[in-house]
mmCIF file of C-alpha atoms and ligand atoms in Angstrom:
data_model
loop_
_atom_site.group_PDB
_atom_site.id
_atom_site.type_symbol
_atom_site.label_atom_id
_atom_site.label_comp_id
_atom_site.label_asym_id
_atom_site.label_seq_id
_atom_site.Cartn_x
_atom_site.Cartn_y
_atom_site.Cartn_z
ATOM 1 C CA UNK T 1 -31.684 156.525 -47.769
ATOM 2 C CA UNK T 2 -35.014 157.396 -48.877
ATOM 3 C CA UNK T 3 -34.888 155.207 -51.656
ATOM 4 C CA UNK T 4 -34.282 152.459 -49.074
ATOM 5 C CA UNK T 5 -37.449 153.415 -46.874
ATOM 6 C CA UNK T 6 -39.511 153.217 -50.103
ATOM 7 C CA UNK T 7 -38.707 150.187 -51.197
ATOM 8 C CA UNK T 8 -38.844 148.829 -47.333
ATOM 9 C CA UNK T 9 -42.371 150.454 -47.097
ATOM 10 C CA UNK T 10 -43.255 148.537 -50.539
ATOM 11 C CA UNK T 11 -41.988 145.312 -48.640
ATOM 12 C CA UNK T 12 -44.379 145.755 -45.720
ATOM 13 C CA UNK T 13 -47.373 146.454 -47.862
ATOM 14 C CA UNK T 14 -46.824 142.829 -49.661
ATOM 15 C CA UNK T 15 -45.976 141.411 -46.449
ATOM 16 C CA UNK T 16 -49.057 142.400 -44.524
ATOM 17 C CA UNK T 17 -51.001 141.885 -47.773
ATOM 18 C CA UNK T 18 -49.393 137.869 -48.170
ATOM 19 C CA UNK T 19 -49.984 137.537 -44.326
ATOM 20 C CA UNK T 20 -53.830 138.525 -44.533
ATOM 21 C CA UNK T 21 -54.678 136.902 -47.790
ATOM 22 C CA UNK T 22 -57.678 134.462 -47.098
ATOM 23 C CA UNK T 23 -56.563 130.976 -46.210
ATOM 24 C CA UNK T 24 -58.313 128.741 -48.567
ATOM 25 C CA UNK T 25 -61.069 126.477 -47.510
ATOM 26 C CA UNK T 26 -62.600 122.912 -49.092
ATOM 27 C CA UNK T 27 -64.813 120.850 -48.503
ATOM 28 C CA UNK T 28 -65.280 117.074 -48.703
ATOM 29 C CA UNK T 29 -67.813 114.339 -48.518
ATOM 30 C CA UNK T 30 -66.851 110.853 -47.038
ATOM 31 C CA UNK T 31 -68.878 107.790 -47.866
ATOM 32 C CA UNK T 32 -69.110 106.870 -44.046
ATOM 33 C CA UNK T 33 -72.414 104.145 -44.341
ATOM 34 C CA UNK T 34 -75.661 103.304 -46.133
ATOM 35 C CA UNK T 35 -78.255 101.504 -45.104
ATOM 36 C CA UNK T 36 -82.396 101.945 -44.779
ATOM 37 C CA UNK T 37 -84.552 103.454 -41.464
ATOM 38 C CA UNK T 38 -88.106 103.075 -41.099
ATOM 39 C CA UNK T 39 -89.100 106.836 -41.953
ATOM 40 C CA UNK T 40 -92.364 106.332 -39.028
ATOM 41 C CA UNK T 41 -89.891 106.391 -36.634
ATOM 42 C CA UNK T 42 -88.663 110.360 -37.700
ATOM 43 C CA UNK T 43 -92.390 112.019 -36.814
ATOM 44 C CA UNK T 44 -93.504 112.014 -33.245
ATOM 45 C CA UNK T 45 -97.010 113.222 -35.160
ATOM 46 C CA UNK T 46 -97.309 110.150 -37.699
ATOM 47 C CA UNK T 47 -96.589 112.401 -40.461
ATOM 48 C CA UNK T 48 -94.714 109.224 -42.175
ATOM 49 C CA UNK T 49 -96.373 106.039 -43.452
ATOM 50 C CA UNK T 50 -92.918 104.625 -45.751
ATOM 51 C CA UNK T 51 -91.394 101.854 -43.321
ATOM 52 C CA UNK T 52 -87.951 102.021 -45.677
ATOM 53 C CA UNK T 53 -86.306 104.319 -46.935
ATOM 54 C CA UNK T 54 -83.082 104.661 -47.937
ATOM 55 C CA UNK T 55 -80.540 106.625 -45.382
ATOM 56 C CA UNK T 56 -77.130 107.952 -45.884
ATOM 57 C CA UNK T 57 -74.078 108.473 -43.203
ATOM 58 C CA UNK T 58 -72.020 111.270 -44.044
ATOM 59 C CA UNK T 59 -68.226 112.358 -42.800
ATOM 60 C CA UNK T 60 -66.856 115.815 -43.878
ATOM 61 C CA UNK T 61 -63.204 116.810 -44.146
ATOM 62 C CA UNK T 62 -62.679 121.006 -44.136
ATOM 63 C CA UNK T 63 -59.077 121.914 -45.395
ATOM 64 C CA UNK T 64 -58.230 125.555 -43.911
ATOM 65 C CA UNK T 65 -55.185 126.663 -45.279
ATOM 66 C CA UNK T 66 -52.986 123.900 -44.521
ATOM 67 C CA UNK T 67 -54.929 122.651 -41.204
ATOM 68 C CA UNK T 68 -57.520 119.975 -41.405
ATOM 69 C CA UNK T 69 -60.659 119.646 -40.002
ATOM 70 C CA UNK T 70 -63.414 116.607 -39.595
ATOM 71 C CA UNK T 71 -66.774 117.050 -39.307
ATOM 72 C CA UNK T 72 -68.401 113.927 -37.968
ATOM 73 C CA UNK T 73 -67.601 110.320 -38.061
ATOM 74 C CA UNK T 74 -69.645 107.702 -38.782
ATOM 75 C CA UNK T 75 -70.510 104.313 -37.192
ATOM 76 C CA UNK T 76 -67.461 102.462 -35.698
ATOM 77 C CA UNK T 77 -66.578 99.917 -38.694
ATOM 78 C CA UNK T 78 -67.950 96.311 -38.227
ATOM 79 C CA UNK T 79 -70.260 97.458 -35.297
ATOM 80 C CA UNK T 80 -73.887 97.353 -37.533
ATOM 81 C CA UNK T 81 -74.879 96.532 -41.011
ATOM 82 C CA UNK T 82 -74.527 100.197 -41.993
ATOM 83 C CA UNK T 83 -71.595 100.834 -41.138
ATOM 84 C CA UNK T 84 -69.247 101.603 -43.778
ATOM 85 C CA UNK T 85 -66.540 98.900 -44.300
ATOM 86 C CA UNK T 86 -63.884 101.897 -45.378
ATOM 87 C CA UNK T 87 -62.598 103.282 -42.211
ATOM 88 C CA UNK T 88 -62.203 106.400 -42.242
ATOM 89 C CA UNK T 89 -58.646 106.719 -41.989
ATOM 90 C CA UNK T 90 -58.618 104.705 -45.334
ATOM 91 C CA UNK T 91 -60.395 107.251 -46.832
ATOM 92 C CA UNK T 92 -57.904 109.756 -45.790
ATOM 93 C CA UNK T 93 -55.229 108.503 -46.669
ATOM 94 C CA UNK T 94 -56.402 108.455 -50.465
ATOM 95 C CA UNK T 95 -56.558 112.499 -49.614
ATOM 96 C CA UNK T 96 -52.736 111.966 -48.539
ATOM 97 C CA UNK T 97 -54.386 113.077 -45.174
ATOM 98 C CA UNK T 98 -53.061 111.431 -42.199
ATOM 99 C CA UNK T 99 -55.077 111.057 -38.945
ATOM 100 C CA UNK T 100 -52.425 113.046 -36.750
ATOM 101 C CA UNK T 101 -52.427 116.064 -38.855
ATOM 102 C CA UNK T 102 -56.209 116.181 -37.890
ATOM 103 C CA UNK T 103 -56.480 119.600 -35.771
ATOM 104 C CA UNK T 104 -60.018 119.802 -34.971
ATOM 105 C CA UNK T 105 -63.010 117.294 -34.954
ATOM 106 C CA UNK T 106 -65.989 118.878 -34.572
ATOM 107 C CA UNK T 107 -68.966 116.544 -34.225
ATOM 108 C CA UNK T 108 -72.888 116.983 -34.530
ATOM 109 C CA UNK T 109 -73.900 115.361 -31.433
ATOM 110 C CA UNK T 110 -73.112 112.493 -29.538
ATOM 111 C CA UNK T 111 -75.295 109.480 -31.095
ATOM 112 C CA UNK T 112 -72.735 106.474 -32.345
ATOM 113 C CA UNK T 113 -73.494 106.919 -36.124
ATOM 114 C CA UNK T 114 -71.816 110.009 -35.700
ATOM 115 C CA UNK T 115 -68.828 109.194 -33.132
ATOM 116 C CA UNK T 116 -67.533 106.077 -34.202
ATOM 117 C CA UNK T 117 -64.481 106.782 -35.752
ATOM 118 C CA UNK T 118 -63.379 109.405 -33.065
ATOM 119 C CA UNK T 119 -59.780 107.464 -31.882
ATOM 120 C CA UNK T 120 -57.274 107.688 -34.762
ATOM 121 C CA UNK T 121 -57.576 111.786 -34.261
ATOM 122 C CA UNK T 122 -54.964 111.782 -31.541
ATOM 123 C CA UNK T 123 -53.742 115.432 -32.092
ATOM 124 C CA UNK T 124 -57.184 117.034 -32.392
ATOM 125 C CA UNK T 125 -59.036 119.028 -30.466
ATOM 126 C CA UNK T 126 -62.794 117.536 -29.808
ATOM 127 C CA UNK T 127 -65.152 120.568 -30.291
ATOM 128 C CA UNK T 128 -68.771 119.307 -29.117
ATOM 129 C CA UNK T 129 -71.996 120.920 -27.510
ATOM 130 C CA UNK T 130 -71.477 121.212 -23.953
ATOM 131 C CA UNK T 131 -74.910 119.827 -23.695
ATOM 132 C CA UNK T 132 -73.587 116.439 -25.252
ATOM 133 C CA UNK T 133 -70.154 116.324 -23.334
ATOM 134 C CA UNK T 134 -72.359 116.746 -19.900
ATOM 135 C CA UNK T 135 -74.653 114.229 -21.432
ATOM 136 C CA UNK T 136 -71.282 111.813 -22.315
ATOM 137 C CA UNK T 137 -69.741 112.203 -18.638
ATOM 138 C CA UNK T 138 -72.963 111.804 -16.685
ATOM 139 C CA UNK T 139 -73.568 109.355 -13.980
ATOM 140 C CA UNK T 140 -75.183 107.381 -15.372
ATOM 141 C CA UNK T 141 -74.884 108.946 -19.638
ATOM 142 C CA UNK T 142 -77.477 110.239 -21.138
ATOM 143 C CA UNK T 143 -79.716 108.043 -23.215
ATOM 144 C CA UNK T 144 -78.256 107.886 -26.622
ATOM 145 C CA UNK T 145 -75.047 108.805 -26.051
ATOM 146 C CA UNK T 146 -71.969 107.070 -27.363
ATOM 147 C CA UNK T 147 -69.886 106.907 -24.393
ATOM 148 C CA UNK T 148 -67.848 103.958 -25.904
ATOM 149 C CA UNK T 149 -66.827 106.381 -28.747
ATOM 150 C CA UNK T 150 -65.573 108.797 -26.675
ATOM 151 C CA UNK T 151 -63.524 106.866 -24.046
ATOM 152 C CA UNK T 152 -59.815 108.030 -25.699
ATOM 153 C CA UNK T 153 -61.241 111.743 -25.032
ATOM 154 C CA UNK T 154 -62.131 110.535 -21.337
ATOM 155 C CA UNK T 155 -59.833 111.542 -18.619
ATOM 156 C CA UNK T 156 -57.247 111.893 -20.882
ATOM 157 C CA UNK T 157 -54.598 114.142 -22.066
ATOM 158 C CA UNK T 158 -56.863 114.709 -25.458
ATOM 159 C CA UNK T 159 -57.901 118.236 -25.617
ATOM 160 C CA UNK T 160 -61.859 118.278 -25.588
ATOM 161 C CA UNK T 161 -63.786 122.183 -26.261
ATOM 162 C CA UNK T 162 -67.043 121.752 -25.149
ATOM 163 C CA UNK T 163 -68.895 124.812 -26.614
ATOM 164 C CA UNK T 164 -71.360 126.991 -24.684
ATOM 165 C CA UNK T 165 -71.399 129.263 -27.484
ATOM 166 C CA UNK T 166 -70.936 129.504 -31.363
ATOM 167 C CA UNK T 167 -67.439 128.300 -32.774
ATOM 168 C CA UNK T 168 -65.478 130.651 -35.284
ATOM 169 C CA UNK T 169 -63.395 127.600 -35.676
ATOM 170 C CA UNK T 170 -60.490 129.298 -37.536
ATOM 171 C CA UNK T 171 -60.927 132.745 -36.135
ATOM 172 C CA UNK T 172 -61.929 134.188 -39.949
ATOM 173 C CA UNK T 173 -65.100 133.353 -39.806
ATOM 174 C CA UNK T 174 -64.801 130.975 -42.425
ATOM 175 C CA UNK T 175 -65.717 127.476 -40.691
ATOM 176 C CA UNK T 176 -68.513 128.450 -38.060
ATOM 177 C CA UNK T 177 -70.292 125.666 -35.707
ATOM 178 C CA UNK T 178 -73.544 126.815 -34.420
ATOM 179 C CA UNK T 179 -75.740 125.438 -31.798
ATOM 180 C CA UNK T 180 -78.845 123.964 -33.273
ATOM 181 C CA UNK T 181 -79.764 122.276 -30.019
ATOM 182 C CA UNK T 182 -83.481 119.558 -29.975
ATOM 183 C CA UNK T 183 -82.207 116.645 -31.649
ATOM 184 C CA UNK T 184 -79.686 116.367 -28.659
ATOM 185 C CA UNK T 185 -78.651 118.641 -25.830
ATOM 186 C CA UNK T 186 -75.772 120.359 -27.576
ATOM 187 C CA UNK T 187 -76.775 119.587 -31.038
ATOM 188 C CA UNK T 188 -74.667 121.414 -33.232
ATOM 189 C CA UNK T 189 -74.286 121.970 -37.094
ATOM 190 C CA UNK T 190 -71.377 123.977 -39.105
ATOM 191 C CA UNK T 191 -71.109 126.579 -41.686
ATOM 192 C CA UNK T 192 -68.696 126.475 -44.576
ATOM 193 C CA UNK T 193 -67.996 129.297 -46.171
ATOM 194 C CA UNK T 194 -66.591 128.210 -49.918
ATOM 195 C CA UNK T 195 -65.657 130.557 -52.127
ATOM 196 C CA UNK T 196 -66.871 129.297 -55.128
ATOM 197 C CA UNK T 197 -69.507 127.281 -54.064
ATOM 198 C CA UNK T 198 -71.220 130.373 -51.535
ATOM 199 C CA UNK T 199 -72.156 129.005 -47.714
ATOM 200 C CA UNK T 200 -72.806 125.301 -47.400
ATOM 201 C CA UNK T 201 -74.107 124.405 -43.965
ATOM 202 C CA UNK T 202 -73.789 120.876 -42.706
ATOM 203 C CA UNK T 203 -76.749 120.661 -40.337
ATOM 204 C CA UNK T 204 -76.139 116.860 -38.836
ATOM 205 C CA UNK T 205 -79.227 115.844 -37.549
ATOM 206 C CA UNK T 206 -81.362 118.555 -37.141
ATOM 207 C CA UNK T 207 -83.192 116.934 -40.001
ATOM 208 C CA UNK T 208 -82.679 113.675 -41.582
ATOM 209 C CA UNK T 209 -84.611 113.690 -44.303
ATOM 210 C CA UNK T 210 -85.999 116.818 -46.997
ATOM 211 C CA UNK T 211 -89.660 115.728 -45.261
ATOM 212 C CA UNK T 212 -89.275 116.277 -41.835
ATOM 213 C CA UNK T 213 -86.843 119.472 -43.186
ATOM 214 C CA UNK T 214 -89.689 121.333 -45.136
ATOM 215 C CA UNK T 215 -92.204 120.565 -42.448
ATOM 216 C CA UNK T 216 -90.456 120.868 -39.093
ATOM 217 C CA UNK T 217 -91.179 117.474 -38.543
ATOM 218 C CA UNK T 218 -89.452 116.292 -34.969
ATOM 219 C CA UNK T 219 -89.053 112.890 -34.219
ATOM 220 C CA UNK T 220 -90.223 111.375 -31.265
ATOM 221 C CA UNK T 221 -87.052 110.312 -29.801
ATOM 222 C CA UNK T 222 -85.623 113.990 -29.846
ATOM 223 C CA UNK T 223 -84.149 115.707 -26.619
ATOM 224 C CA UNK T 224 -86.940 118.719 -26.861
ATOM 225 C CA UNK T 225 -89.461 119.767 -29.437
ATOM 226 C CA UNK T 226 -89.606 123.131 -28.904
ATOM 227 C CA UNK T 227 -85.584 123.777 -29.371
ATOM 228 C CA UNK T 228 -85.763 121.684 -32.407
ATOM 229 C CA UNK T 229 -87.969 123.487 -34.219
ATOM 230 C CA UNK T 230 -86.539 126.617 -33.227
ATOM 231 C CA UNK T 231 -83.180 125.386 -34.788
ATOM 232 C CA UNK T 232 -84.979 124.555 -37.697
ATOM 233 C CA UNK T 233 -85.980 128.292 -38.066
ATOM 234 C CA UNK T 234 -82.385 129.421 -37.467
ATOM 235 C CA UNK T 235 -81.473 127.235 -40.239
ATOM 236 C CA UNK T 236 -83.852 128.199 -42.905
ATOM 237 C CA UNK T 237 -82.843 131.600 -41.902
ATOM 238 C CA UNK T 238 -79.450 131.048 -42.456
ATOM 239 C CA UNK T 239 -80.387 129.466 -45.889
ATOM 240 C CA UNK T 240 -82.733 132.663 -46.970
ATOM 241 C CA UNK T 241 -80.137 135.079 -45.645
ATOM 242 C CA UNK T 242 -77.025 133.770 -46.853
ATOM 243 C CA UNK T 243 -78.504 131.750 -49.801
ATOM 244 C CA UNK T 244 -76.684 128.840 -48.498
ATOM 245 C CA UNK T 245 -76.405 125.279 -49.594
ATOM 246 C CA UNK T 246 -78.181 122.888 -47.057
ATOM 247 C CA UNK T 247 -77.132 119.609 -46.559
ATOM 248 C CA UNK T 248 -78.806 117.219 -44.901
ATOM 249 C CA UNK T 249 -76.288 114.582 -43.831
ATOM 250 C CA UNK T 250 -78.337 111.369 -43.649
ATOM 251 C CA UNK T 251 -80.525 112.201 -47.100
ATOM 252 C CA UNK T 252 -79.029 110.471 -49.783
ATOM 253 C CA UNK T 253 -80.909 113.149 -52.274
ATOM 254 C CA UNK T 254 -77.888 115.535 -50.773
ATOM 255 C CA UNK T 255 -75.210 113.312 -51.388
ATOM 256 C CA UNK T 256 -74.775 115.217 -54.842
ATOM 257 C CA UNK T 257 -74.608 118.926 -53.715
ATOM 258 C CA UNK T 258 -70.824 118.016 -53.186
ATOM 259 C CA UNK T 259 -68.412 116.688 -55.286
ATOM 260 C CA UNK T 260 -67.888 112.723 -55.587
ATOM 261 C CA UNK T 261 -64.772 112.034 -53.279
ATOM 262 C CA UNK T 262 -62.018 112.416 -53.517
ATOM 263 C CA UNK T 263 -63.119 115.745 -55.351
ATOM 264 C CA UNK T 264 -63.437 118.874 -52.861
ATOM 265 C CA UNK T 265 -65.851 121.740 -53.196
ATOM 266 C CA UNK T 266 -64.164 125.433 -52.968
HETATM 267 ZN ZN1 LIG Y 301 -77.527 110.472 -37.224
#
């Protein structure tokens, strides 16, 4: 008998120990555009003279354990020059990912080079600023916002989470969205935590270029100064604190901080 409660007491330890063992998290960059943008356009202070430079459009896929997660989505295919010509759901499917098993999109902000490739994520639960979702549903939208992106989340059965606060995504504290609010209402960028790489936070578009990063430039057509640069400083303090990996997701000098697809970061 006591031999039995041993060896059942040695079960629960592994148990418990198997059922709190870290899910394991990647990271991956998806080709989701190129193009140029007239760099005057990203300093309401005419900190810019360079009428082209080159400008990147970035889609992220976060594996958690065995659930997957996208992180914005690009221009809708075919609808400007930049687009990518790859939908996204192409793209998955050479990660044997299919669009269903999608559990969570979580997206920046609400602009259409961003939220074009929302509808194939039937099953997924659309995390976005609350200030954005407001700005989406208003009579009439918000300047700027893709309402045309978001009209299978509209009204619908789709589950939609607009955040008020900061999103532990996965409850561990591994995948955390933050509000970075200035460029948009509910701006919002995310925090990976990799376990090889260290932190890597995806900061959409609180800056779109290593310029306008370094300097707190704003451009003019942002929501609010002030809360931009103030999500600039929770950024860079972020960075300093956690010695994260910032990526700006339109700055083609990032591209390379990840892995070429279909390679993952861990
Ligand atoms: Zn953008």
């Amino acid at each position: 008998m006591k031999k039995c409660l041993v060896l059942l007491a040695g079960f629960f330890t592994v148990f418990s120990a198997w059922a709190q063992a870290p899910a394991e998290v990647t990271l991956t960059r998806l080709d989701c555009g190129n193009g140029f943008n007239d760099q005057r356009r990203f300093s309401d202070s005419f900190a810019y003279t360079n009428p082209k430079v080159p400008f990147t459009f970035s889609c992220y896929v976060i594996k958690h354990g065995s659930d997957y997660m996208v992180w914005d989505t690009g221009y809708l295919p075919g609808s400007t020059p930049s687009a990518t010509n790859k939908p996204i759901t192409e793209l998955l499917a050479q990660m044997n990912v299919r669009p269903e098993q999608v559990t969570f999109v979580g997206i920046s902000h609400f602009h259409a080079d961003h939220t074009g490739q929302l509808a194939p994520f039937a099953n997924a639960t659309l995390l976005i600023g609350k200030g954005d979702w407001d700005g989406v549903n208003a009579n009439p939208p918000m300047g700027g916002a893709n309402v045309a992106g978001f009209k299978e989340w509209m009204g619908t059965s789709r589950k939609v989470k607009p955040l008020t606060a900061d999103e532990d995504v996965f409850g561990d504290g591994s995948v955390l969205i933050f509000r970075t609010p200035g460029h948009t209402p509910g701006h919002s960028a995310v925090l990976v935590r990799l376990k090889e790489m260290g932190p890597v936070v995806l900061l959409g578009d609180a800056a779109h270029f290593h310029e306008n990063y370094e300097s707190n430039g704003v451009p003019g057509f942002n929501f609010d100064r002030a809360q931009t640069i103030a999500s600039l400083e929770r950024i860079k303090a972020i960075e300093r604190n956690l010695k994260a990996t910032v990526i700006i997701q339109h700055d083609p000098r990032d591209v390379g901080k990840l892995p070429a697809f279909p390679n993952a970061a861990r």
